[in-house]
Structure formats: C-alpha cells, structure tokens
Short mmCIF file of C-alpha atoms and ligand atoms in Angstrom, two decimals:
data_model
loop_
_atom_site.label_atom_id
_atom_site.label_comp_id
_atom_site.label_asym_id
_atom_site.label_seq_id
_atom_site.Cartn_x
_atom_site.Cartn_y
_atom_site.Cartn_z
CA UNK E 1 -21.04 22.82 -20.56
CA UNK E 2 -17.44 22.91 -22.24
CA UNK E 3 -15.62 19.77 -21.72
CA UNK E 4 -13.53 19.06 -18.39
CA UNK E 5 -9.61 19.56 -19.30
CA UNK E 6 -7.77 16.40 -18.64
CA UNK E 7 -3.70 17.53 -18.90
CA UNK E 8 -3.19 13.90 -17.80
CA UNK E 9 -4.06 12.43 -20.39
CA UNK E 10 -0.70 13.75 -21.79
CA UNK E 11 1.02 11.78 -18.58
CA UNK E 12 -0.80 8.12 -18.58
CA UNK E 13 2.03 6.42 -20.47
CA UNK E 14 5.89 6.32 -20.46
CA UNK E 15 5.61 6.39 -25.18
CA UNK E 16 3.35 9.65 -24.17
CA UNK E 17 5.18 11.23 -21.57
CA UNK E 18 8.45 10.60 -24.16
CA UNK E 19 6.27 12.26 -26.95
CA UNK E 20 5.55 15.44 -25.01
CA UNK E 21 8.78 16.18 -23.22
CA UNK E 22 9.87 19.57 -23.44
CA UNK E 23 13.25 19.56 -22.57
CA UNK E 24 16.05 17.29 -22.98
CA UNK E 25 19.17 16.73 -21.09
CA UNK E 26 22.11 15.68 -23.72
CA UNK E 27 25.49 14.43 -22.82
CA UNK E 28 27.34 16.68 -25.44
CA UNK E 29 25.72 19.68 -23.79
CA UNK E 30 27.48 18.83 -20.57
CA UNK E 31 30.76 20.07 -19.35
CA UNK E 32 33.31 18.31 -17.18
CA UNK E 33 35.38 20.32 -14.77
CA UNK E 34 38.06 18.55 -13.27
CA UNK E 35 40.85 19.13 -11.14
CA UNK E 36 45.01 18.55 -11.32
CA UNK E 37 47.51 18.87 -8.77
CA UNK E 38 51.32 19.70 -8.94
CA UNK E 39 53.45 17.24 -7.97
CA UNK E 40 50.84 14.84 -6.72
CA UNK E 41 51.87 11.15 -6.77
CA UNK E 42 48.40 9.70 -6.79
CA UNK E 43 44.33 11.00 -7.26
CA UNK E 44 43.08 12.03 -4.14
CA UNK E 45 39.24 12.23 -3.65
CA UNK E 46 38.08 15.57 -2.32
CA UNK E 47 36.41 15.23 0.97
CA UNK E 48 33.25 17.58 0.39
CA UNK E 49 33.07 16.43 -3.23
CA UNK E 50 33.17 12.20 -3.02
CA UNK E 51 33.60 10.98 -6.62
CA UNK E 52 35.53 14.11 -7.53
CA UNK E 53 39.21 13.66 -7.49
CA UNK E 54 42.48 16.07 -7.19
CA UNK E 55 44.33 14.33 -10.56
CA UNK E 56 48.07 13.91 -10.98
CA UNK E 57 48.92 14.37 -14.52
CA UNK E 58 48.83 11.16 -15.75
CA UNK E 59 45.34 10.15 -14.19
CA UNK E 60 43.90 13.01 -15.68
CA UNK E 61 44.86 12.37 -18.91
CA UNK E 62 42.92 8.59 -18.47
CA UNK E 63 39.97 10.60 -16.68
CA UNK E 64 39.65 12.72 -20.16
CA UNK E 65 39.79 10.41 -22.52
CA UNK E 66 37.09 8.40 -20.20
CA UNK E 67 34.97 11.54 -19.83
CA UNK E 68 35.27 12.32 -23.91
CA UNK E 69 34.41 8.57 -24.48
CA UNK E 70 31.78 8.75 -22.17
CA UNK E 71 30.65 11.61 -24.85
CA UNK E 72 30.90 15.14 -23.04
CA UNK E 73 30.72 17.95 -24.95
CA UNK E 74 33.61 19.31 -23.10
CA UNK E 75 36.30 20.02 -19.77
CA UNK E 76 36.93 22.39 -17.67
CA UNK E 77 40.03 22.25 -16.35
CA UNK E 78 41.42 23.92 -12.78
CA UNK E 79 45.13 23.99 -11.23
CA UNK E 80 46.26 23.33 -8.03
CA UNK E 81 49.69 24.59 -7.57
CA UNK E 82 52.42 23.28 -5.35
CA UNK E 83 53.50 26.81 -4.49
CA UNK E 84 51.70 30.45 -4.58
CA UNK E 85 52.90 33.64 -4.54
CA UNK E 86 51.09 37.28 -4.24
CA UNK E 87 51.11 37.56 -7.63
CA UNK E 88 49.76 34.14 -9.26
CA UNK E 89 52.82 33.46 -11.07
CA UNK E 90 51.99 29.81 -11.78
CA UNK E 91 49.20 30.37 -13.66
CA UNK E 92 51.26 32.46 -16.25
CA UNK E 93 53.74 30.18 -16.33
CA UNK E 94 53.89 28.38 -19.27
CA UNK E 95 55.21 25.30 -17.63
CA UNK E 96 52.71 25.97 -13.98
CA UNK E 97 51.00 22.70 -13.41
CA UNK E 98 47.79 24.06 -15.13
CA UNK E 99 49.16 24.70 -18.61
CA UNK E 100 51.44 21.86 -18.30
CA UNK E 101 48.36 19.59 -18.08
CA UNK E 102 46.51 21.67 -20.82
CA UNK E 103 49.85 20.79 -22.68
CA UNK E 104 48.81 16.84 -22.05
CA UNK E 105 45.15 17.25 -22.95
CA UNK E 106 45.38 18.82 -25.92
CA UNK E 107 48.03 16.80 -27.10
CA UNK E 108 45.93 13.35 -25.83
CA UNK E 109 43.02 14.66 -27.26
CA UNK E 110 43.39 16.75 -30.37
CA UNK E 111 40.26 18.55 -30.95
CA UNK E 112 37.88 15.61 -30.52
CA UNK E 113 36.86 17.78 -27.18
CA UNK E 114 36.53 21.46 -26.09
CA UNK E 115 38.87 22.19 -23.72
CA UNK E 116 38.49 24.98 -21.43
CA UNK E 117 40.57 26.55 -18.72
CA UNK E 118 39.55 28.77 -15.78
CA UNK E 119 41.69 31.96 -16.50
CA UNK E 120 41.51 33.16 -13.06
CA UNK E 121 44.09 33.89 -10.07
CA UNK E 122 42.71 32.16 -6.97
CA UNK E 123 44.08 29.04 -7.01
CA UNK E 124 47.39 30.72 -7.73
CA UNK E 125 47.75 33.33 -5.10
CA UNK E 126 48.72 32.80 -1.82
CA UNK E 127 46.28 35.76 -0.49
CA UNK E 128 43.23 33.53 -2.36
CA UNK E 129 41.89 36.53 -4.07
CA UNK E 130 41.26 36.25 -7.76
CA UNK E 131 43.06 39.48 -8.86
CA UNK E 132 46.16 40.60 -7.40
CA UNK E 133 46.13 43.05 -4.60
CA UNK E 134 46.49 47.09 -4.56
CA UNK E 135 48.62 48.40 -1.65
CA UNK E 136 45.43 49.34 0.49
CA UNK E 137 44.68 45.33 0.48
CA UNK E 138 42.04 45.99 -2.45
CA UNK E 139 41.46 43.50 -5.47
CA UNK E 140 42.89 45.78 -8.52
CA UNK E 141 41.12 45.80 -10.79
CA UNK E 142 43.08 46.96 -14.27
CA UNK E 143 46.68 45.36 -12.58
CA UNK E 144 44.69 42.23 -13.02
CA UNK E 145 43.51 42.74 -16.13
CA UNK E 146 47.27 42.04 -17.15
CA UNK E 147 47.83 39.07 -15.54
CA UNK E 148 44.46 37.67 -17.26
CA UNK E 149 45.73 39.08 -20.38
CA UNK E 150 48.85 37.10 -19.83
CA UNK E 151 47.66 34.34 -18.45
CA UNK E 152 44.75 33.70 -21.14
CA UNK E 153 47.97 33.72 -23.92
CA UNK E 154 49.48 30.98 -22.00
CA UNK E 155 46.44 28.67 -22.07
CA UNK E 156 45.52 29.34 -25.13
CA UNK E 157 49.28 28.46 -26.24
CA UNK E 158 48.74 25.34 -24.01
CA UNK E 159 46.23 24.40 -25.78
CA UNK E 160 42.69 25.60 -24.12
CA UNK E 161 40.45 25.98 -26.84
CA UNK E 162 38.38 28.37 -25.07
CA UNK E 163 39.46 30.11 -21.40
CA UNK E 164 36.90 31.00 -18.89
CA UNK E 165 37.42 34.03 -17.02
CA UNK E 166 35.75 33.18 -13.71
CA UNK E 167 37.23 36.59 -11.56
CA UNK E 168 34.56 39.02 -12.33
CA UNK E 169 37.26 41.53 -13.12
CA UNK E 170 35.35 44.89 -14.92
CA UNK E 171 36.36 44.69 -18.27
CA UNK E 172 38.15 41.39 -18.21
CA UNK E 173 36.23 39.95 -21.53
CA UNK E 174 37.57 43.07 -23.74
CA UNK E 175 41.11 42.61 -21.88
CA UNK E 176 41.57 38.99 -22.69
CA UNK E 177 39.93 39.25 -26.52
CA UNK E 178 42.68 42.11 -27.71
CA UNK E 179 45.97 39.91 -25.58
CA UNK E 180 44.30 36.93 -27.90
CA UNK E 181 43.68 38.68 -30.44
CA UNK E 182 47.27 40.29 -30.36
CA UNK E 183 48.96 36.92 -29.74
CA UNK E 184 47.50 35.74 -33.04
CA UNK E 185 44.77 33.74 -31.02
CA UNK E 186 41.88 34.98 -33.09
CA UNK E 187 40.33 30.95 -32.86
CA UNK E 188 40.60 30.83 -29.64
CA UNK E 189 37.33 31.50 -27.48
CA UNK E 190 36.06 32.83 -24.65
CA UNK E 191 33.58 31.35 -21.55
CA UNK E 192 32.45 34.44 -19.82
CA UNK E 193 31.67 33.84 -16.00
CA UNK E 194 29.40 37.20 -16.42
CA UNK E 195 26.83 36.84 -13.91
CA UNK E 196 28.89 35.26 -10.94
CA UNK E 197 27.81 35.18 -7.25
CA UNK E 198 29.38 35.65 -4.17
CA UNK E 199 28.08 32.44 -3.06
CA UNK E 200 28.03 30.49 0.30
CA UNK E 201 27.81 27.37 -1.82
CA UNK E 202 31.51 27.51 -3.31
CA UNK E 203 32.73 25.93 -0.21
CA UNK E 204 33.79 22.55 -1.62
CA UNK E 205 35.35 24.38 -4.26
CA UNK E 206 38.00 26.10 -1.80
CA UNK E 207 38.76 22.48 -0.28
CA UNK E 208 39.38 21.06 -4.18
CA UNK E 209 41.72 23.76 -4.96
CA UNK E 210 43.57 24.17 -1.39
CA UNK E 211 42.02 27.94 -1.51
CA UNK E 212 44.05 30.37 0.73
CA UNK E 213 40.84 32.79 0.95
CA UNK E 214 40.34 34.11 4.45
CA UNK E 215 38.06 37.13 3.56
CA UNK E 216 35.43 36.54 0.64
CA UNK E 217 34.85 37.78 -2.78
CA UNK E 218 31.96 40.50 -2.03
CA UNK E 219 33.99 43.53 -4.10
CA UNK E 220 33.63 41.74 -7.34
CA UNK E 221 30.96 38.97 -7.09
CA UNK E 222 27.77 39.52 -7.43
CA UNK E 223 25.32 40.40 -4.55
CA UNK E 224 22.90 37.74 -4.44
CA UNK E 225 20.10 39.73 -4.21
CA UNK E 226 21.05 41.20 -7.34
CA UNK E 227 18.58 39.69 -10.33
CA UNK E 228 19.40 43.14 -12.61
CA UNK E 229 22.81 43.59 -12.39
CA UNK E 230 23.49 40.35 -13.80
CA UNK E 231 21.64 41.53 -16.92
CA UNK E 232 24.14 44.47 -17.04
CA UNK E 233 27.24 42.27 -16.68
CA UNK E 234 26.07 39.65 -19.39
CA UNK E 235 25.23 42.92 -21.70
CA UNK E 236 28.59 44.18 -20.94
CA UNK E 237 31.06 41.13 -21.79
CA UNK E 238 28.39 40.16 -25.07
CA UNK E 239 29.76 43.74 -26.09
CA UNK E 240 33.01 43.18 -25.04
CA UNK E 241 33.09 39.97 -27.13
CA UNK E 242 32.13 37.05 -25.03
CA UNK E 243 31.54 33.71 -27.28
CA UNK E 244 29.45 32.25 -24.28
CA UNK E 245 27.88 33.75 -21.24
CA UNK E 246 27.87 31.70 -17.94
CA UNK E 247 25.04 31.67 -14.96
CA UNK E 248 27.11 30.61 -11.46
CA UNK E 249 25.88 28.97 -9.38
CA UNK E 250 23.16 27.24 -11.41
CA UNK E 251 19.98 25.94 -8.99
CA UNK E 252 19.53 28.91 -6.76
CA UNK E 253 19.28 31.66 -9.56
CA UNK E 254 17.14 29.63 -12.18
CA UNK E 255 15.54 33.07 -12.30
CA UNK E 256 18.52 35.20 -13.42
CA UNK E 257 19.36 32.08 -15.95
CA UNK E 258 15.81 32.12 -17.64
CA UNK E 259 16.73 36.01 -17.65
CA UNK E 260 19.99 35.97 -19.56
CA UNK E 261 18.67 33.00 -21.78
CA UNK E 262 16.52 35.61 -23.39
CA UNK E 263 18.93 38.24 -24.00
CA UNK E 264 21.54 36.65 -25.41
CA UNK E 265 22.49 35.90 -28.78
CA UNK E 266 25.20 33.60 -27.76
CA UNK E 267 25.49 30.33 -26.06
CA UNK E 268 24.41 30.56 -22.72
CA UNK E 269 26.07 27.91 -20.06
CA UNK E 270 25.55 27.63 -16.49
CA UNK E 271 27.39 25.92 -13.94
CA UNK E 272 26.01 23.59 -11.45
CA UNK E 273 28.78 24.17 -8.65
CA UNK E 274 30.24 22.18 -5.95
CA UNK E 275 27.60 23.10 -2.99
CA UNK E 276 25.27 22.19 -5.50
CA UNK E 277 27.18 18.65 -5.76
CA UNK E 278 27.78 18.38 -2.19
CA UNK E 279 24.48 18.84 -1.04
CA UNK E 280 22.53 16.05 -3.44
CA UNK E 281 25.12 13.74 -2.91
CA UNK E 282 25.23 14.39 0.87
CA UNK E 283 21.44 13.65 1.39
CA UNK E 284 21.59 10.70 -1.16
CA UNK E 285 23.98 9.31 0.93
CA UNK E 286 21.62 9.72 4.03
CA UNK E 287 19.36 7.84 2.08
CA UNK E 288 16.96 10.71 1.84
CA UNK E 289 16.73 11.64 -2.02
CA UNK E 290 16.77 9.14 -4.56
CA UNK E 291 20.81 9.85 -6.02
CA UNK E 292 20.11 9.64 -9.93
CA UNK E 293 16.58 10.98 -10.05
CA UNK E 294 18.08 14.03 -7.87
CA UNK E 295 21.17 14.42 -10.43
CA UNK E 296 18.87 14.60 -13.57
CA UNK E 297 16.22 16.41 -12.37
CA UNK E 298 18.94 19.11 -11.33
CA UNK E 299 20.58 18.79 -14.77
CA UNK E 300 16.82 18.81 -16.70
CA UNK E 301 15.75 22.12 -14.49
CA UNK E 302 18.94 23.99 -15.36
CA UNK E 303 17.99 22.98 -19.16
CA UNK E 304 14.79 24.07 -18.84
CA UNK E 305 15.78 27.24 -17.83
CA UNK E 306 17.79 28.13 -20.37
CA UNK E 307 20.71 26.52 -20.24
CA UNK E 308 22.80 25.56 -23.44
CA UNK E 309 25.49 24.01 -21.57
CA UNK E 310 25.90 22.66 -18.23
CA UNK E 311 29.03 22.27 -16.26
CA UNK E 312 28.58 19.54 -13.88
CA UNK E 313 30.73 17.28 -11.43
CA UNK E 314 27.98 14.90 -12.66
CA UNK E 315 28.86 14.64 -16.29
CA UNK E 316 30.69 11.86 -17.04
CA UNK E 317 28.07 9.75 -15.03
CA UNK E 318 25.21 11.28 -16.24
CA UNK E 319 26.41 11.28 -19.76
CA UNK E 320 26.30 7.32 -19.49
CA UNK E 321 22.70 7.26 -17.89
CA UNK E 322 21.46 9.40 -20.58
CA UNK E 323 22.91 7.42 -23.71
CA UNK E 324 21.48 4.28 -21.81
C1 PBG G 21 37.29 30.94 -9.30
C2 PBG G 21 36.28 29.86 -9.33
C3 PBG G 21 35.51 29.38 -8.27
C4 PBG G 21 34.72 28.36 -8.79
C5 PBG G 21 35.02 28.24 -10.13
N1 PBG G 21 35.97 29.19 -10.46
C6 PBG G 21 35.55 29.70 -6.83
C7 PBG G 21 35.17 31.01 -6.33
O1 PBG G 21 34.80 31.93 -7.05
O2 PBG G 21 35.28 31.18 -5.11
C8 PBG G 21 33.73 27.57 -8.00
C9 PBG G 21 33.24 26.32 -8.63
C10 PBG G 21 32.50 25.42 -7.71
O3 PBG G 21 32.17 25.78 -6.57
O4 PBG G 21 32.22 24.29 -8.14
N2 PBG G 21 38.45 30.59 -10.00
#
C-alpha cells in the first residue's frame, strides 16, 4: 500500500502556506492609469468607477507623486479634452491637455517613475473612433497611422517614457517605432495593446473619458471568441518592435494571457480594465464579496497567468496592502 498523499499538509500553517506560494503580487509590478481633464476646476469621481477620479492638473500631479510614493512601478496616463474634432487634433497638440499634463509629470517626477501615455484617438475625436474616419464612415487604417506617428512624437517630447498604442491599428507598432525613431526618440518605448478586445466591459471607461462612441470598435478589436488571433497580433508588433505586449481586458481571457506569456520574449502586461473595477467594487459594496480579498485575488490570478505587469485602478491601494 503506497502512502495516502496529503497536499494539505503544505496548507496547515500561515509560515507554510508563505513558504510554498507560487506567485507573488508586487507593488512595482503594478501600473496606475489615471485620468486628467481640460479645464476642470476640481477632481470629479467617475460614477461607474468610485475611487477613480477625472484630475485637474494640479491634483494629478499630488495623485502621482502619492501613487509613486505609494511605490508603483508606473502610470498610465489618459486625456480628456475640452473640445474634439474629427480629426483628434488635441492629442497632437503639443500643448492638448494630455501632453500638457505629461509636461507636469515628467517634470514633478523625473524618472523616479515610468510614465506612459495611451497614444490613441478616442478620447480626442468627436466621432469616438480611435482612428480617424475614411469617407465611406470606415476607421482608416494607414491615415491613422500618421496621426499615431505624430501623436507618439508629441508624448514622447512631453515626456512619456513609453506610449501605449491602445487602437489596434494594423501596423501601428512599426509606424510609431520609425516617427520615434526619426524624431531622435530611440529611448523612448513602446506598450503594445496587441491582443485587445472588443469588450462589453469597457463601459466605465467611455463614462471616464466623456467617449463620443455611438457604434463600437468590432473592425479593429478583437473578436472575443478569438484565442489564435491574438497570438498573431502579439507575433506581429514583437516583430514590429514592441518593448512590451499587453493582454486587455485581463480576467476574462486568462487563457489568451497564459498564451502570450509563453511566446514572448518581452515583458508581457495585462490590464485589469474598468468593468473589471466596476464589477468587484459594485458587489463589495452590496456587501457580497469581501472588497480586498476580491482585489488581490484578481491581481494574484492575472500574475499567475502570466502577467509581468498589471495595470490596475487598484494600484495605489493595493500597493499599500501589499508592503503592509
Ligand atoms: C482606447 C482605450 C480604451 C481603454 C483603454 N484605452 C477604451 C476602448 O478601447 O474602448 C479601456 C480601459 C478600461 O476600460 O479601463 N484609448
């Protein structure tokens, strides 16, 4: 008779449960996004996002250096512009109100942080779309590709240290390398969103940035029955020279993340996104989940699938929790 296997005996204590733990959940591995709004006099909490706020310039300065103290690895930052056009023109800019603030951050916080940008047009065009639009209503495709190209320079002048190009734009990773490149960028680097989702779950997302979307994004996000083509898109910007691939949304496609985790030979990051927010801190609020067990289970599942780096509304908070 072998002898019964007892895998609990790995579980009876909190020093032995410490001991075996596979995964760990680090606050320099998490990424802030946050959110700043043109001509706003005061932060205003998002609605579907409680906790998260729309910043004015000067409180999200204080919110960084908080969130840096606090020991993030990084920020993601997002505009919200007092005007749009059909063309995006305040995210070229150099003074539009999201590489103004860029401007603010860098200069507040040197390189003690990573600061990222989304280098994308929806929050800038008054049609919502993240490309600009062909005569026939379409998203075009290479016209875009300019804009990005442009509109990378300008936050990388601003002072992003590495822009995330969230539009799913073919060939947007090879665009925005040579403009950088060109522009005598060569440091600066480059978050691919490269397997992005046409998600239900981006809803809070629209209300945070005052999104003008009526359609949705089906032409260029992915299908979410689509496990494959995601490994095509992350093979694609790695050869069009992506420093980091991204996973979006982060819970519902675990699968697709453990996937790209094992081909690539960069950082992979994934981004826990604002449905995924809304909903745990919805049915906390109801009292049914227990809030910060929820949040680091979330954030330790996302790890364990193969996550490098997390972008999470979460991070600040659960940066302090985990250097408790
Ligand atoms: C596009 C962008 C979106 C998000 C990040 N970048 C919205 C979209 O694709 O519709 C969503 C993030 C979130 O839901 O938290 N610039």
């Amino acid at each position: 008779m072998y002898p019964l296997h007892r895998p609990r005996r790995l579980r009876t204590t909190p020093a032995m449960r410490r001991l075996v733990s596979e995964t760990e959940v680090r606050p320099r591995q998490l990424v802030l996004p946050m959110f700043v709004k043109e001509g706003a006099s005061e932060a205003a909490e998002i609605s579907s996002m409680p906790g998260v706020y729309q910043h004015t310039r000067d409180s999200l300065r204080k919110a960084a250096v908080e969130a840096v103290q606090a020991g993030v690895g990084g920020i993601m930052l997002f505009g919200v512009p007092a005007v749009r056009d059909a063309v995006g023109s305040g995210g070229t800019d150099p003074d539009g109100i999201l590489n103004a603030a860029l401007a603010d951050l860098r200069a507040e916080l040197g390189d003690s942080t990573v600061l990222m940008s989304d280098c994308c047009l929806d929050e800038f065009t008054d049609h919502g779309h993240c490309g600009v639009l062909a005569a026939d209503g379409s998203v075009d495709n290479d016209a875009t590709l300019e804009v990005y190209g442009e509109m990378a320079v300008a936050q990388a002048r601003a002072g992003a240290h590495v822009v995330g190009p969230s539009g799913m734009m073919d060939g947007q990773i090879a665009f925005i390398r040579n403009a950088l490149d060109a522009a005598g960028l060569q440091d600066t680097g480059i978050l691919a969103y490269a397997a992005k989702y046409a998600s239900a779950f981006y809803g809070p997302f629209r209300d945070a940035v005052e999104s003008q979307l009526a359609g949705d994004r089906k032409t260029y996000q992915q299908d979410p029955a689509n496990a494959r083509e995601a490994l095509r898109e992350v093979q694609l910007d790695l050869a069009e020279g992506a420093d980091m691939v991204m996973v979006k949304p982060a819970l519902l496609y675990l699968d697709v993340l453990r996937a790209v985790a094992e081909i690539s030979d960069v950082p992979v990051a994934a981004y826990q996104i604002s449905g995924e927010y809304a909903m745990i801190e919805a049915a906390a609020r109801n009292g049914w989940i227990d809030r910060e067990r929820s949040i680091l289970e979330s954030l330790t599942s996302i790890r364990r699938a193969g996550a490098d780096i997390v972008l999470t509304y979460w991070a600040v908070e659960a940066a302090r929790w985990l250097d408790r």
